[in-house]
Amino acid sequence: EDQVTQSPEALRLQEGESSSLNCSYTVSGLRGLFWYRQDPGKGPEFLFTLYSAGEEKEKERLKATLTKKESFLHITAPKPEDSATYLCAVQSISGGYNKLIFGAGTRLAVHP
Amino acid sequence: GAVVSQHPSWVICKSGTSVKIECRSLDFQATTMFWYRQFPKQSLMLMATSNEGSKATYEQGVEKDKFLINHASLTLSTLTVTSAHPEDSSFYICSARDPGLQYQETQYFGPGTRLLVL
């Protein structure tokens, strides 16, 4: 069964304190791995799509990496506005273009 | 690009009434849209896949007679919660894929609709 586990469940950082969020996955053939950011009471905002092991993508203070078993979202010198829940989702080849399986998310709080 | 809107953003209704939620792709045509449900402090669960011009595909455990989905055009899908009850109170979010993009797998989400059934 396809599964996504995110850790930690919650993370508190001081402004400027870099860290990483983890997304471990089990899937029968990976079509894609997705990172989203969700603010309270809003829909998820797309960040990155990763397709194959070794792939990396960057956007401002965020960098996503992918291995055959997990993905990391690295946050460099975070600011308070980076506070949000970060969601990881996978799409399997068997699931086609439709089904995204989400992890429970990591709630990030960045304090000044 | 790839902007998805939802209306209304929140709705309060009495138990037994029906509520319709609209999902629109604003700058692209979406042959497929998706409806998710999210409970507080939980992740998103796919309810159904909405296909333009055909019947929706529901996930296991989702009552198709209770959650009616219509995808009448390439830019609009609607979710109607029929005979709503308090346990239907939740955050409903739609998403869509942009077939015009190089990588078609990415789903773009709407802002969500908060439903409270009294």
Short mmCIF file of C-alpha atoms in Angstrom, two decimals:
data_model
loop_
_atom_site.label_atom_id
_atom_site.label_comp_id
_atom_site.label_asym_id
_atom_site.label_seq_id
_atom_site.Cartn_x
_atom_site.Cartn_y
_atom_site.Cartn_z
CA GLU A 1 0.00 0.00 0.00
CA ASP A 2 1.28 3.45 -0.93
CA GLN A 3 2.20 5.48 2.13
CA VAL A 4 3.73 8.83 3.07
CA THR A 5 5.18 9.71 6.48
CA GLN A 6 6.37 13.17 7.39
CA SER A 7 8.60 14.13 10.29
CA PRO A 8 8.76 15.93 12.54
CA GLU A 9 5.09 16.58 13.17
CA ALA A 10 5.92 20.07 14.40
CA LEU A 11 9.08 22.16 14.31
CA ARG A 12 9.91 25.40 16.04
CA LEU A 13 12.85 27.43 14.75
CA GLN A 14 14.43 30.74 15.53
CA GLU A 15 14.69 33.13 12.63
CA GLY A 16 17.85 32.28 10.69
CA GLU A 17 18.09 28.74 12.11
CA SER A 18 18.28 26.38 9.14
CA SER A 19 16.68 22.93 9.27
CA SER A 20 15.20 20.11 7.20
CA LEU A 21 11.82 18.45 6.97
CA ASN A 22 11.59 14.77 6.06
CA CYS A 23 9.14 12.89 3.86
CA SER A 24 9.49 9.11 3.71
CA TYR A 25 7.45 7.26 1.16
CA THR A 26 6.52 3.76 0.08
CA VAL A 27 5.02 3.55 -3.37
CA SER A 28 4.72 0.98 -6.11
CA GLY A 29 6.55 3.00 -8.75
CA LEU A 30 6.94 6.73 -8.21
CA ARG A 31 5.44 9.02 -10.82
CA GLY A 32 6.15 12.18 -8.84
CA LEU A 33 6.68 13.64 -5.37
CA PHE A 34 5.17 17.01 -4.54
CA TRP A 35 5.76 19.59 -1.84
CA TYR A 36 3.08 22.09 -0.89
CA ARG A 37 2.81 24.84 1.67
CA GLN A 38 -0.50 25.37 3.46
CA ASP A 39 -1.38 28.39 5.56
CA PRO A 40 -4.20 28.11 8.13
CA GLY A 41 -7.62 28.19 6.51
CA LYS A 42 -6.23 28.16 2.97
CA GLY A 43 -5.64 25.66 0.20
CA PRO A 44 -2.19 24.17 -0.42
CA GLU A 45 0.23 26.27 -2.44
CA PHE A 46 2.43 24.37 -4.88
CA LEU A 47 6.17 24.46 -4.20
CA PHE A 48 8.01 21.66 -6.03
CA THR A 49 7.62 18.52 -8.11
CA LEU A 50 10.42 15.93 -8.08
CA TYR A 51 10.51 12.94 -10.39
CA SER A 52 13.67 10.91 -9.89
CA ALA A 53 16.29 10.15 -7.26
CA GLY A 54 19.04 12.72 -7.17
CA GLU A 55 16.84 15.53 -8.40
CA GLU A 56 16.97 18.86 -6.56
CA LYS A 57 14.89 22.02 -6.88
CA GLU A 58 15.23 25.40 -5.22
CA LYS A 59 13.02 28.38 -4.60
CA GLU A 60 14.20 31.27 -2.45
CA ARG A 61 15.05 29.79 0.97
CA LEU A 62 13.66 26.34 0.14
CA LYS A 63 15.43 23.40 -1.46
CA ALA A 64 13.84 20.02 -2.11
CA THR A 65 15.80 16.83 -2.68
CA LEU A 66 14.74 13.28 -3.54
CA THR A 67 16.13 9.81 -2.94
CA LYS A 68 14.57 6.43 -3.66
CA LYS A 69 12.96 6.32 -0.23
CA GLU A 70 12.57 9.88 1.00
CA SER A 71 12.57 13.56 0.23
CA PHE A 72 13.90 16.46 2.25
CA LEU A 73 12.76 20.06 2.29
CA HIS A 74 15.68 22.17 3.44
CA ILE A 75 14.91 25.63 4.80
CA THR A 76 17.88 27.98 4.88
CA ALA A 77 17.84 31.00 7.20
CA PRO A 78 14.06 30.89 7.66
CA LYS A 79 11.98 33.98 8.31
CA PRO A 80 8.73 34.25 10.29
CA GLU A 81 6.77 34.37 7.03
CA ASP A 82 7.94 30.81 6.33
CA SER A 83 5.71 29.62 9.16
CA ALA A 84 3.13 27.22 7.70
CA THR A 85 2.31 23.54 7.37
CA TYR A 86 4.41 21.83 4.72
CA LEU A 87 2.75 18.90 2.97
CA CYS A 88 4.40 16.14 1.00
CA ALA A 89 2.46 14.01 -1.46
CA VAL A 90 3.29 11.19 -3.84
CA GLN A 91 1.73 9.95 -7.01
CA SER A 92 2.29 6.35 -8.04
CA ILE A 93 2.48 4.99 -11.54
CA SER A 94 -0.36 2.61 -10.73
CA GLY A 95 -2.50 5.51 -9.56
CA GLY A 96 -2.26 7.31 -12.86
CA TYR A 97 -2.43 11.08 -13.05
CA ASN A 98 -5.09 11.35 -10.43
CA LYS A 99 -4.45 10.18 -6.94
CA LEU A 100 -2.17 12.17 -4.67
CA ILE A 101 -1.38 10.51 -1.37
CA PHE A 102 -0.58 13.11 1.26
CA GLY A 103 1.45 12.90 4.42
CA ALA A 104 0.12 14.42 7.61
CA GLY A 105 2.35 17.47 7.22
CA THR A 106 4.95 19.29 9.30
CA ARG A 107 3.81 22.41 11.14
CA LEU A 108 6.66 24.90 11.05
CA ALA A 109 6.81 27.91 13.35
CA VAL A 110 9.62 30.43 12.86
CA HIS A 111 10.05 32.93 15.67
CA PRO A 112 11.87 36.26 15.42
CA GLY B 1 -0.65 30.67 -14.25
CA ALA B 2 -2.63 27.66 -13.00
CA VAL B 3 -4.97 29.61 -10.72
CA VAL B 4 -7.94 27.82 -9.17
CA SER B 5 -10.76 29.61 -7.38
CA GLN B 6 -13.58 28.38 -5.15
CA HIS B 7 -16.87 29.87 -4.12
CA PRO B 8 -18.06 30.37 -1.48
CA SER B 9 -15.09 30.59 0.84
CA TRP B 10 -17.27 29.67 3.78
CA VAL B 11 -20.87 28.62 4.31
CA ILE B 12 -23.10 27.91 7.29
CA CYS B 13 -26.26 25.90 6.74
CA LYS B 14 -28.94 24.09 8.66
CA SER B 15 -28.98 20.32 8.93
CA GLY B 16 -30.90 18.73 6.07
CA THR B 17 -30.22 21.41 3.50
CA SER B 18 -28.01 21.09 0.41
CA VAL B 19 -24.94 23.17 -0.29
CA LYS B 20 -23.22 23.74 -3.62
CA ILE B 21 -19.52 24.60 -3.89
CA GLU B 22 -18.00 25.84 -7.15
CA CYS B 23 -14.46 25.27 -8.34
CA ARG B 24 -13.11 27.19 -11.33
CA SER B 25 -9.84 27.11 -13.24
CA LEU B 26 -9.23 30.78 -14.09
CA ASP B 27 -6.42 30.74 -16.62
CA PHE B 28 -6.48 27.25 -18.07
CA GLN B 29 -8.89 24.53 -19.13
CA ALA B 30 -9.06 21.54 -16.84
CA THR B 31 -10.45 18.28 -18.14
CA THR B 32 -9.96 16.80 -14.71
CA MET B 33 -10.57 18.36 -11.32
CA PHE B 34 -10.32 16.85 -7.87
CA TRP B 35 -12.25 17.28 -4.65
CA TYR B 36 -10.58 16.84 -1.26
CA ARG B 37 -11.75 17.01 2.30
CA GLN B 38 -9.62 18.11 5.24
CA PHE B 39 -10.48 17.79 8.92
CA PRO B 40 -8.76 20.01 11.51
CA LYS B 41 -5.07 19.24 11.88
CA GLN B 42 -5.35 16.37 9.43
CA SER B 43 -4.12 16.01 5.90
CA LEU B 44 -6.07 16.07 2.68
CA MET B 45 -8.14 13.07 1.64
CA LEU B 46 -9.21 12.67 -1.96
CA MET B 47 -12.98 12.33 -2.24
CA ALA B 48 -13.48 12.11 -5.98
CA THR B 49 -12.08 12.86 -9.40
CA SER B 50 -14.27 15.03 -11.60
CA ASN B 51 -14.05 14.46 -15.35
CA GLU B 52 -15.46 16.96 -17.82
CA GLY B 53 -18.39 15.51 -19.69
CA SER B 54 -18.51 12.24 -17.78
CA LYS B 55 -19.31 10.81 -14.40
CA ALA B 56 -17.07 11.47 -11.43
CA THR B 57 -14.94 8.72 -9.94
CA TYR B 58 -15.39 8.41 -6.19
CA GLU B 59 -12.89 7.08 -3.68
CA GLN B 60 -13.80 4.11 -1.56
CA GLY B 61 -16.04 5.07 1.31
CA VAL B 62 -17.33 8.31 -0.24
CA GLU B 63 -21.10 8.33 -0.81
CA LYS B 64 -21.72 9.41 -4.37
CA ASP B 65 -25.40 10.16 -3.68
CA LYS B 66 -24.44 12.48 -0.87
CA PHE B 67 -21.60 14.29 -2.60
CA LEU B 68 -22.83 15.09 -6.10
CA ILE B 69 -20.18 16.24 -8.54
CA ASN B 70 -20.82 17.92 -11.86
CA HIS B 71 -18.11 18.96 -14.32
CA ALA B 72 -20.16 20.77 -16.91
CA SER B 73 -17.38 22.72 -18.60
CA LEU B 74 -13.62 22.75 -18.93
CA THR B 75 -13.35 25.47 -16.28
CA LEU B 76 -16.04 24.60 -13.75
CA SER B 77 -16.72 21.71 -11.40
CA THR B 78 -19.32 21.76 -8.65
CA LEU B 79 -19.67 19.72 -5.48
CA THR B 80 -23.12 19.54 -3.90
CA VAL B 81 -23.39 18.23 -0.38
CA THR B 82 -26.95 16.92 -0.21
CA SER B 83 -28.95 16.74 3.01
CA ALA B 84 -25.99 18.00 4.97
CA HIS B 85 -25.50 16.93 8.57
CA PRO B 86 -23.12 18.20 11.26
CA GLU B 87 -20.65 15.41 10.51
CA ASP B 88 -20.27 16.85 7.00
CA SER B 89 -18.76 19.99 8.48
CA SER B 90 -15.25 20.21 7.09
CA PHE B 91 -12.86 22.10 4.83
CA TYR B 92 -13.46 21.19 1.19
CA ILE B 93 -10.71 21.91 -1.31
CA CYS B 94 -10.65 21.42 -5.06
CA SER B 95 -7.66 21.09 -7.35
CA ALA B 96 -6.93 20.83 -11.04
CA ARG B 97 -4.16 19.81 -13.38
CA ASP B 98 -3.11 22.11 -16.21
CA PRO B 99 -2.72 19.91 -19.31
CA GLY B 100 -0.95 22.75 -21.08
CA LEU B 101 2.04 22.63 -18.78
CA GLN B 102 5.12 20.58 -19.57
CA TYR B 103 4.67 18.54 -16.41
CA GLN B 104 1.03 17.63 -16.18
CA GLU B 105 1.08 15.73 -12.91
CA THR B 106 1.10 18.76 -10.62
CA GLN B 107 -2.23 19.64 -9.04
CA TYR B 108 -3.01 23.26 -8.23
CA PHE B 109 -5.38 23.86 -5.36
CA GLY B 110 -8.16 26.30 -4.73
CA PRO B 111 -8.40 28.34 -1.53
CA GLY B 112 -10.92 25.96 0.04
CA THR B 113 -14.48 26.22 1.35
CA ARG B 114 -15.25 25.96 5.03
CA LEU B 115 -18.63 24.25 5.60
CA LEU B 116 -20.37 24.37 8.96
CA VAL B 117 -23.60 22.44 9.33
CA LEU B 118 -25.70 23.36 12.36
#
